[in-house]
mmCIF file of C-alpha atoms in Angstrom:
data_model
loop_
_atom_site.group_PDB
_atom_site.id
_atom_site.type_symbol
_atom_site.label_atom_id
_atom_site.label_comp_id
_atom_site.label_asym_id
_atom_site.label_seq_id
_atom_site.Cartn_x
_atom_site.Cartn_y
_atom_site.Cartn_z
ATOM 1 C CA UNK V 1 106.888 -123.227 126.709
ATOM 2 C CA UNK V 2 103.841 -122.383 128.799
ATOM 3 C CA UNK V 3 102.073 -119.101 129.419
ATOM 4 C CA UNK V 4 98.685 -117.757 130.432
ATOM 5 C CA UNK V 5 97.751 -114.169 129.555
ATOM 6 C CA UNK V 6 94.921 -111.667 129.560
ATOM 7 C CA UNK V 7 95.145 -108.795 127.070
ATOM 8 C CA UNK V 8 93.044 -105.665 127.450
ATOM 9 C CA UNK V 9 92.675 -102.153 126.057
ATOM 10 C CA UNK V 10 92.272 -100.867 129.616
ATOM 11 C CA UNK V 11 95.225 -100.050 131.928
ATOM 12 C CA UNK V 12 96.151 -102.787 134.403
ATOM 13 C CA UNK V 13 98.301 -102.800 137.521
ATOM 14 C CA UNK V 14 99.705 -105.548 139.721
ATOM 15 C CA UNK V 15 97.802 -104.296 142.737
ATOM 16 C CA UNK V 16 94.556 -104.047 140.753
ATOM 17 C CA UNK V 17 94.910 -107.529 139.270
ATOM 18 C CA UNK V 18 95.715 -109.012 142.682
ATOM 19 C CA UNK V 19 92.600 -107.368 144.106
ATOM 20 C CA UNK V 20 90.439 -108.696 141.251
ATOM 21 C CA UNK V 21 91.704 -112.231 141.782
ATOM 22 C CA UNK V 22 91.139 -112.061 145.536
ATOM 23 C CA UNK V 23 87.550 -111.000 144.885
ATOM 24 C CA UNK V 24 87.125 -113.829 142.390
ATOM 25 C CA UNK V 25 88.316 -116.639 144.664
ATOM 26 C CA UNK V 26 87.740 -117.474 148.312
ATOM 27 C CA UNK V 27 90.685 -118.691 150.439
ATOM 28 C CA UNK V 28 89.458 -122.269 149.945
ATOM 29 C CA UNK V 29 89.745 -121.758 146.171
ATOM 30 C CA UNK V 30 93.552 -121.947 146.266
ATOM 31 C CA UNK V 31 95.435 -125.207 146.532
ATOM 32 C CA UNK V 32 97.954 -125.533 149.344
ATOM 33 C CA UNK V 33 101.670 -125.792 148.509
ATOM 34 C CA UNK V 34 101.197 -123.725 145.350
ATOM 35 C CA UNK V 35 102.197 -120.138 144.591
ATOM 36 C CA UNK V 36 100.666 -117.594 142.216
ATOM 37 C CA UNK V 37 102.389 -114.597 140.624
ATOM 38 C CA UNK V 38 101.177 -111.722 138.458
ATOM 39 C CA UNK V 39 103.028 -109.938 135.672
ATOM 40 C CA UNK V 40 101.735 -106.726 134.113
ATOM 41 C CA UNK V 41 103.222 -105.470 130.840
ATOM 42 C CA UNK V 42 102.299 -102.390 128.904
ATOM 43 C CA UNK V 43 101.255 -100.300 127.376
ATOM 44 C CA UNK V 44 102.350 -101.754 124.051
ATOM 45 C CA UNK V 45 100.888 -101.698 120.551
ATOM 46 C CA UNK V 46 100.229 -104.616 118.177
ATOM 47 C CA UNK V 47 102.030 -102.457 115.610
ATOM 48 C CA UNK V 48 105.154 -102.839 117.783
ATOM 49 C CA UNK V 49 105.210 -106.564 116.967
ATOM 50 C CA UNK V 50 103.491 -106.963 113.610
ATOM 51 C CA UNK V 51 103.750 -104.783 110.517
ATOM 52 C CA UNK V 52 100.001 -104.371 109.970
ATOM 53 C CA UNK V 53 99.080 -104.434 113.670
ATOM 54 C CA UNK V 54 96.861 -101.677 115.017
ATOM 55 C CA UNK V 55 98.289 -98.699 116.920
ATOM 56 C CA UNK V 56 95.899 -99.010 119.874
ATOM 57 C CA UNK V 57 97.458 -99.360 123.336
ATOM 58 C CA UNK V 58 97.274 -102.766 125.021
ATOM 59 C CA UNK V 59 98.002 -103.875 128.587
ATOM 60 C CA UNK V 60 98.827 -107.537 129.200
ATOM 61 C CA UNK V 61 98.610 -109.630 132.359
ATOM 62 C CA UNK V 62 100.474 -112.890 132.789
ATOM 63 C CA UNK V 63 99.917 -115.423 135.561
ATOM 64 C CA UNK V 64 102.643 -117.772 136.746
ATOM 65 C CA UNK V 65 102.175 -120.714 139.075
ATOM 66 C CA UNK V 66 104.655 -122.726 141.081
ATOM 67 C CA UNK V 67 104.025 -126.089 142.692
ATOM 68 C CA UNK V 68 101.276 -127.267 140.351
ATOM 69 C CA UNK V 69 97.758 -126.060 139.529
ATOM 70 C CA UNK V 70 96.880 -123.172 141.814
ATOM 71 C CA UNK V 71 93.114 -123.692 141.941
ATOM 72 C CA UNK V 72 91.609 -126.290 144.232
ATOM 73 C CA UNK V 73 88.560 -128.330 143.273
ATOM 74 C CA UNK V 74 86.509 -125.616 144.984
ATOM 75 C CA UNK V 75 88.118 -122.895 142.871
ATOM 76 C CA UNK V 76 87.591 -124.773 139.620
ATOM 77 C CA UNK V 77 83.973 -125.426 140.540
ATOM 78 C CA UNK V 78 83.437 -121.726 141.259
ATOM 79 C CA UNK V 79 84.700 -120.725 137.817
ATOM 80 C CA UNK V 80 82.709 -123.535 136.246
ATOM 81 C CA UNK V 81 79.495 -122.314 137.860
ATOM 82 C CA UNK V 82 80.312 -118.806 136.623
ATOM 83 C CA UNK V 83 79.799 -120.032 133.068
ATOM 84 C CA UNK V 84 83.141 -121.514 132.028
ATOM 85 C CA UNK V 85 82.148 -125.171 132.134
ATOM 86 C CA UNK V 86 80.077 -124.927 128.986
ATOM 87 C CA UNK V 87 83.000 -123.997 126.718
ATOM 88 C CA UNK V 88 84.576 -127.387 127.580
ATOM 89 C CA UNK V 89 88.170 -126.236 127.980
ATOM 90 C CA UNK V 90 90.564 -126.437 130.930
ATOM 91 C CA UNK V 91 89.736 -123.956 133.686
ATOM 92 C CA UNK V 92 92.521 -121.445 134.347
ATOM 93 C CA UNK V 93 92.437 -118.577 136.878
ATOM 94 C CA UNK V 94 93.463 -116.087 134.179
ATOM 95 C CA UNK V 95 89.948 -116.319 132.782
ATOM 96 C CA UNK V 96 88.571 -114.833 135.995
ATOM 97 C CA UNK V 97 90.248 -111.555 135.020
ATOM 98 C CA UNK V 98 88.417 -111.485 131.695
ATOM 99 C CA UNK V 99 85.103 -112.252 133.365
ATOM 100 C CA UNK V 100 85.554 -109.348 135.787
ATOM 101 C CA UNK V 101 86.864 -106.942 133.139
ATOM 102 C CA UNK V 102 84.195 -107.892 130.640
ATOM 103 C CA UNK V 103 86.374 -107.159 127.605
ATOM 104 C CA UNK V 104 89.597 -108.715 126.385
ATOM 105 C CA UNK V 105 91.492 -111.724 125.113
ATOM 106 C CA UNK V 106 92.544 -114.792 127.109
ATOM 107 C CA UNK V 107 95.446 -116.926 125.868
ATOM 108 C CA UNK V 108 96.561 -120.212 127.446
ATOM 109 C CA UNK V 109 99.379 -122.065 125.693
ATOM 110 C CA UNK V 110 101.321 -125.174 126.702
ATOM 111 C CA UNK V 111 103.852 -127.254 124.817
ATOM 112 C CA UNK V 112 103.758 -129.939 127.517
ATOM 113 C CA UNK V 113 99.989 -130.358 127.212
ATOM 114 C CA UNK V 114 100.006 -129.651 123.454
ATOM 115 C CA UNK V 115 97.322 -127.069 124.188
ATOM 116 C CA UNK V 116 96.315 -123.748 122.683
ATOM 117 C CA UNK V 117 93.226 -122.010 124.034
ATOM 118 C CA UNK V 118 91.917 -118.516 123.274
ATOM 119 C CA UNK V 119 88.731 -116.742 124.303
ATOM 120 C CA UNK V 120 87.304 -113.288 123.636
ATOM 121 C CA UNK V 121 85.056 -111.440 126.086
ATOM 122 C CA UNK V 122 82.804 -108.555 125.122
ATOM 123 C CA UNK V 123 80.277 -106.703 127.294
ATOM 124 C CA UNK V 124 80.951 -109.055 130.230
ATOM 125 C CA UNK V 125 80.113 -112.196 128.275
ATOM 126 C CA UNK V 126 82.117 -114.916 126.582
ATOM 127 C CA UNK V 127 81.757 -114.006 122.915
ATOM 128 C CA UNK V 128 83.980 -116.645 121.329
ATOM 129 C CA UNK V 129 86.482 -119.361 122.242
ATOM 130 C CA UNK V 130 88.631 -121.942 120.501
ATOM 131 C CA UNK V 131 90.791 -124.775 121.835
ATOM 132 C CA UNK V 132 93.051 -127.276 120.139
ATOM 133 C CA UNK V 133 94.569 -130.006 122.311
ATOM 134 C CA UNK V 134 97.123 -132.459 120.951
ATOM 135 C CA UNK V 135 95.426 -132.239 117.511
ATOM 136 C CA UNK V 136 92.854 -134.764 118.733
ATOM 137 C CA UNK V 137 90.343 -132.431 120.399
ATOM 138 C CA UNK V 138 89.005 -129.241 118.844
ATOM 139 C CA UNK V 139 86.385 -127.207 120.708
ATOM 140 C CA UNK V 140 84.695 -124.127 119.275
ATOM 141 C CA UNK V 141 82.225 -121.823 120.989
ATOM 142 C CA UNK V 142 80.479 -118.838 119.423
ATOM 143 C CA UNK V 143 79.364 -117.607 122.814
ATOM 144 C CA UNK V 144 76.298 -119.848 122.796
ATOM 145 C CA UNK V 145 76.764 -123.048 120.804
ATOM 146 C CA UNK V 146 79.686 -125.374 121.567
ATOM 147 C CA UNK V 147 81.039 -127.706 118.880
ATOM 148 C CA UNK V 148 83.406 -130.532 119.798
ATOM 149 C CA UNK V 149 85.376 -132.529 117.226
ATOM 150 C CA UNK V 150 87.330 -135.446 118.658
ATOM 151 C CA UNK V 151 89.383 -136.047 116.630
ATOM 152 C CA UNK V 152 88.821 -133.158 114.194
ATOM 153 C CA UNK V 153 88.544 -134.018 110.517
ATOM 154 C CA UNK V 154 89.685 -130.554 109.505
ATOM 155 C CA UNK V 155 91.340 -127.734 111.443
ATOM 156 C CA UNK V 156 90.824 -124.467 109.591
ATOM 157 C CA UNK V 157 93.475 -122.762 111.732
ATOM 158 C CA UNK V 158 95.993 -125.501 110.929
ATOM 159 C CA UNK V 159 97.759 -125.870 114.268
ATOM 160 C CA UNK V 160 98.153 -124.383 117.746
ATOM 161 C CA UNK V 161 99.876 -121.305 116.318
ATOM 162 C CA UNK V 162 96.898 -120.815 114.034
ATOM 163 C CA UNK V 163 94.616 -120.933 117.072
ATOM 164 C CA UNK V 164 96.585 -118.088 118.675
ATOM 165 C CA UNK V 165 96.380 -116.061 115.476
ATOM 166 C CA UNK V 166 92.628 -116.657 115.235
ATOM 167 C CA UNK V 167 92.260 -115.362 118.784
ATOM 168 C CA UNK V 168 94.112 -112.159 117.920
ATOM 169 C CA UNK V 169 91.945 -111.677 114.831
ATOM 170 C CA UNK V 170 88.745 -112.146 116.810
ATOM 171 C CA UNK V 171 89.797 -109.772 119.558
ATOM 172 C CA UNK V 172 91.314 -107.000 117.441
ATOM 173 C CA UNK V 173 88.583 -107.343 114.792
ATOM 174 C CA UNK V 174 91.316 -106.970 112.194
ATOM 175 C CA UNK V 175 93.499 -109.567 110.468
ATOM 176 C CA UNK V 176 97.232 -109.666 111.138
ATOM 177 C CA UNK V 177 99.298 -110.817 108.185
ATOM 178 C CA UNK V 178 102.303 -112.931 109.194
ATOM 179 C CA UNK V 179 104.957 -114.474 106.988
ATOM 180 C CA UNK V 180 106.015 -118.069 107.626
ATOM 181 C CA UNK V 181 108.719 -117.103 110.126
ATOM 182 C CA UNK V 182 106.478 -114.679 112.031
ATOM 183 C CA UNK V 183 103.742 -117.294 112.218
ATOM 184 C CA UNK V 184 106.173 -119.909 113.522
ATOM 185 C CA UNK V 185 107.440 -117.472 116.154
ATOM 186 C CA UNK V 186 104.000 -116.208 117.233
ATOM 187 C CA UNK V 187 103.944 -118.191 120.517
ATOM 188 C CA UNK V 188 107.386 -116.812 121.373
ATOM 189 C CA UNK V 189 106.301 -113.256 120.507
ATOM 190 C CA UNK V 190 103.281 -113.488 122.792
ATOM 191 C CA UNK V 191 105.237 -115.155 125.602
ATOM 192 C CA UNK V 192 107.868 -112.415 125.453
ATOM 193 C CA UNK V 193 105.287 -109.685 126.134
ATOM 194 C CA UNK V 194 104.994 -110.753 129.765
ATOM 195 C CA UNK V 195 108.127 -112.896 129.911
ATOM 196 C CA UNK V 196 110.438 -109.867 130.073
ATOM 197 C CA UNK V 197 108.917 -108.632 133.357
ATOM 198 C CA UNK V 198 109.568 -109.702 136.931
ATOM 199 C CA UNK V 199 106.669 -111.603 138.522
ATOM 200 C CA UNK V 200 105.036 -110.268 141.684
ATOM 201 C CA UNK V 201 103.978 -113.166 143.925
ATOM 202 C CA UNK V 202 100.452 -112.576 145.210
ATOM 203 C CA UNK V 203 99.792 -115.961 146.871
ATOM 204 C CA UNK V 204 102.154 -118.395 148.581
ATOM 205 C CA UNK V 205 101.251 -121.840 149.861
ATOM 206 C CA UNK V 206 97.661 -121.158 148.901
ATOM 207 C CA UNK V 207 97.427 -117.986 151.007
ATOM 208 C CA UNK V 208 96.813 -114.516 149.577
ATOM 209 C CA UNK V 209 99.554 -111.951 150.238
ATOM 210 C CA UNK V 210 99.312 -108.211 150.650
ATOM 211 C CA UNK V 211 100.681 -106.768 147.415
ATOM 212 C CA UNK V 212 102.269 -103.368 146.969
ATOM 213 C CA UNK V 213 102.547 -101.922 143.485
ATOM 214 C CA UNK V 214 105.973 -102.459 141.903
ATOM 215 C CA UNK V 215 106.522 -99.687 139.322
ATOM 216 C CA UNK V 216 109.363 -101.659 137.768
ATOM 217 C CA UNK V 217 107.219 -104.711 137.050
ATOM 218 C CA UNK V 218 105.473 -103.272 134.029
ATOM 219 C CA UNK V 219 107.246 -102.733 130.725
ATOM 220 C CA UNK V 220 106.407 -99.454 129.067
ATOM 221 C CA UNK V 221 106.792 -99.125 125.330
ATOM 222 C CA UNK V 222 106.171 -96.385 122.829
#
């Protein structure tokens, strides 16, 4: 399982997200022979998924890639210079959305890479991030200070699922109580938010496409 998401309390649209990404990256930022798609889901409520989740509306954006990493060395360097290099985690284009929005939660999860990464943005700044990779590299950032443990002696969150839960807690500013089954299924629950929607391809072979809004691409709930 792999997914990359940006969660926000502000409404999102496919056309708007595509425009934000085009403004974030120059044509040379995209790698040839790769495709990029956007999924927009929402609005939904954390209370829809978890018993003690808040009732506030959330919009979620998922990015899908085909053909390998979508960012070229130029694109990764651009995000790195924008302030991402210091949190010492893999650079993913989904984080560009958070940097432009200024508020929200980024989630990058990969079974293949044994990776869980979450970051919270507030007032247009990285406020907090946490990454666990293959249980041998743990990186924490409080927005200023970065702490790297390789390998970690102790992981307070326990595992990659715990990292995802910590990200939700930080972003929502409220704890979510999960039983053992709900905790085990947390990656699946998050993946399903955007996984139920059809992707809209916004770049093919490293070239940006003109994107028209697809009203059927977003899942409305409640």
